Amino acid sequence: MKFLIGAFAMLFIIPLYGQSITGVVLDTNSSPLEDVNIFNKTSGQHSHTNTTGYFAIPNTKKGDSLYFSRIGHETLLEVITDQQTSLQVILTSSSVSLDQIVIVSEVDQLSRIVDIDVKNNPVKSSQEILRKVPGLIIGQHAGGGKAEQIFLRGFDIDHGTDLALSVDGLPVNMVSHAHGQGYSDLHFVIPETINNIEFGKGPFTASQGNFATAGYIDLKLKDVLEKNQVTLEVGQFNTQRFTGLFPVINSDYNSLYLASEVYLTDGPVNSPQNFNRINLMSKYVYDRPGEEKLDLTVSHFQSKWDASGQIPQRAVDAGLIDRFGAIDDTEGGNTSRSNVSLSYTKNLNENDSFTTNAFLSKYDFELFSNFTFFLEDPINGDQIKQYEDRLLMGVNSTFERKGKELASFDLDYQAGAGFRYDDVNDVELSRTKNRRETLERLSYGDVDELNAFAFFNAEFKKGNWNINPSLRLDYFKFDYNNKLSPVYDNRSENKATVSPKLNVIYTPSTTFQYFLKTGIGFHSNDTRVVVANEGKDILPAAYGIDIGTIIKPASRLVVNAALWSLFLDQEFVYVGDAGIVEPSGRSRRVGVELGARYQFNDWLYAYSDVNYTYARSTDEPDGADLIPLAPDFTAVGGINVDNLGAFSGSLAYRYIDDRAANEDNSIIAEGYFITDMNLNYKVNNWTYGIIIENLFDTEWNETQFATESRLFNEATPVEEIHFTPGTPFFIRGKIAVTF
């Protein structure tokens, strides 16, 4: 370990030499463009602009051809002359096309390619945000106000145990949450403000720590709005949605916009959801191209709802209720979150930059659920309340050096450090009746959790090769004060973990990439479980490997494939009625991913992603080693139409196969195939549209669990599928105006 740390530290002090071309890339409004790809066709070197539009590309000489490309902009060729050492490049906007994709030696190249899906078919709802990630399936099971259940790479991730989520660097996952570890509620994001989605699968990215085992997702919000936009949607189930986006300042270096959203619905269930959500957001950006950038984002979100919960199949079969009925329709909840996040980037010289992010969130959550009905209490029922009041804060800083030489390699590296602190008060699990009467407190206390971290990431580039070693160090301190104890009872545990990673990328041309990714990641357990188990299974590791390729055999066709494996020291399973996350032993997953994107012409685009996973618990005997609800086969895809005269729209599908709901496959969670559609017609600055979910009115179960429960008239409990019905045919109309 001392050798590794010393070797990384030497990179800061070894003299580095090399000749670079530097510059900035702007749009036609003189605003900096981030993530523009710069490719030297002569030498094979590549680089990207940072958040200020700045770039540096090494080993560039007279006569070299530099290609500047970015989704939604025309690709530009610049031939270097003797006198040029600095460039200012202007990219012109154009329709989105796969022609603009250049394959280079990047670790997460697929993330940039999939960005074309977002640009071709922008996100239209908060639920649709995560579905843009290939292979990711989500489901809602508590009236629309609760965070979605996530499925990815053979994981039932619940609400976020194995997927790190953030928005412009602001963490979304909640550690030691009242309802579930890693709970990730993205409903505070207004869909129309999303610019692109960055993601990576597996534990291979040093800047991503806790929960980044199956992968990570970082939503990037728009910096600038050019025009005012007001949208009204009205549909079935008493659904209304109103959004407003308003640019306030658009000057040379300053921009400010405001955004708002109101969403109301009763849902398709028999007992109205009475759901309402309000979002408010403001983003200010000060940006001096090629020099520095500061952005400040402030947002507030709140929602409340009623829910019909998960219903047992036997109650439907017996005619006690229909598919949209309820056993306990007093479920529901309310939640809110207020955020302030600040980011500052400064280019120190032609090779070095420094970025600092700081964030502060005030969050509260209250949820009423009934999973087992009358199993524990045949008189009052088994309703539970989960509550918390949280303050979340943190800072992280990164120093980056690009475009230097070490021996015969071109070297880019980043070194970062930071912390996250969660102060969670009055974390409660109680037995309740009708959401009004508290019958018994089962647990009640305060959580304090600190995560301090540091990482180092290097990219050694030579010719067509990119060798990317990295190292991450995390330290955790868990504190829990049990308020139900008659005496002062404060327990504490701490632990550190080291996560090395190594990625090797080989790109023989702008049409082929091969990659080998290896790494160790981790996910933490709930503080209450950690202290109760006296520090056991605090930070179980995840060991991953990916082997794959990205191919562009034609200018408008991109194909990707990967073979992967992931081994976990501890699988986590959420126990709803106990309100805890249980370690359930080691697990292994192996899988295959295939994807394709094809641009038929300037207005027609198609995509498809198929995923197969074999997931098993390694500590259990054959036949009893299945991982409940782990999907083995999923597929998503669709066709997008844009700029077909005044028309645009899409037809999209998602499929998940039947899967085991328990360890021995005796209970099956049924799969489904769902198709959604939208169609828009634009006249001048007005857009008229329809949005249809479940176009063919398929009967499907959105979420399913194998649960033991007892109904009020039953003498003995029954274990079987409990489900939340999927939305039937659901149409709503839209009118939007820009001015």
PDB file of C-alpha atoms in Angstrom, residues 155-163 173 180-184 210-213 522-524 572 574 581:
ATOM      1  CA  PHE A 155     -30.258  -6.462  -9.134  1.00  0.00           C
ATOM      2  CA  ASP A 156     -33.472  -5.647  -7.418  1.00  0.00           C
ATOM      3  CA  ILE A 157     -31.824  -2.460  -6.200  1.00  0.00           C
ATOM      4  CA  ASP A 158     -34.936  -1.590  -4.175  1.00  0.00           C
ATOM      5  CA  HIS A 159     -34.657   2.216  -3.958  1.00  0.00           C
ATOM      6  CA  GLY A 160     -30.894   2.535  -4.429  1.00  0.00           C
ATOM      7  CA  THR A 161     -28.757   0.031  -2.474  1.00  0.00           C
ATOM      8  CA  ASP A 162     -26.474  -0.636  -5.469  1.00  0.00           C
ATOM      9  CA  LEU A 163     -26.768   2.378  -7.745  1.00  0.00           C
ATOM     10  CA  ASN A 173     -29.099   8.358  -2.260  1.00  0.00           C
ATOM     11  CA  GLY A 180     -34.560   1.728   2.950  1.00  0.00           C
ATOM     12  CA  GLN A 181     -30.791   1.987   2.610  1.00  0.00           C
ATOM     13  CA  GLY A 182     -29.751   4.160  -0.337  1.00  0.00           C
ATOM     14  CA  TYR A 183     -33.285   5.504  -0.822  1.00  0.00           C
ATOM     15  CA  SER A 184     -33.210   7.687  -3.960  1.00  0.00           C
ATOM     16  CA  ASN A 210     -20.851   4.310  -1.796  1.00  0.00           C
ATOM     17  CA  PHE A 211     -23.599   2.367  -3.643  1.00  0.00           C
ATOM     18  CA  ALA A 212     -21.723   2.393  -6.990  1.00  0.00           C
ATOM     19  CA  THR A 213     -21.631  -1.396  -7.384  1.00  0.00           C
ATOM     20  CA  PHE A 522     -18.773  -1.257  -1.959  1.00  0.00           C
ATOM     21  CA  HIS A 523     -22.151  -0.447  -0.448  1.00  0.00           C
ATOM     22  CA  SER A 524     -22.684   0.503   3.191  1.00  0.00           C
ATOM     23  CA  PHE A 572     -28.700  -6.535   1.048  1.00  0.00           C
ATOM     24  CA  TYR A 574     -34.920  -4.745   2.656  1.00  0.00           C
ATOM     25  CA  VAL A 581     -31.797  -3.889   5.723  1.00  0.00           C
TER      26      VAL A 581
END
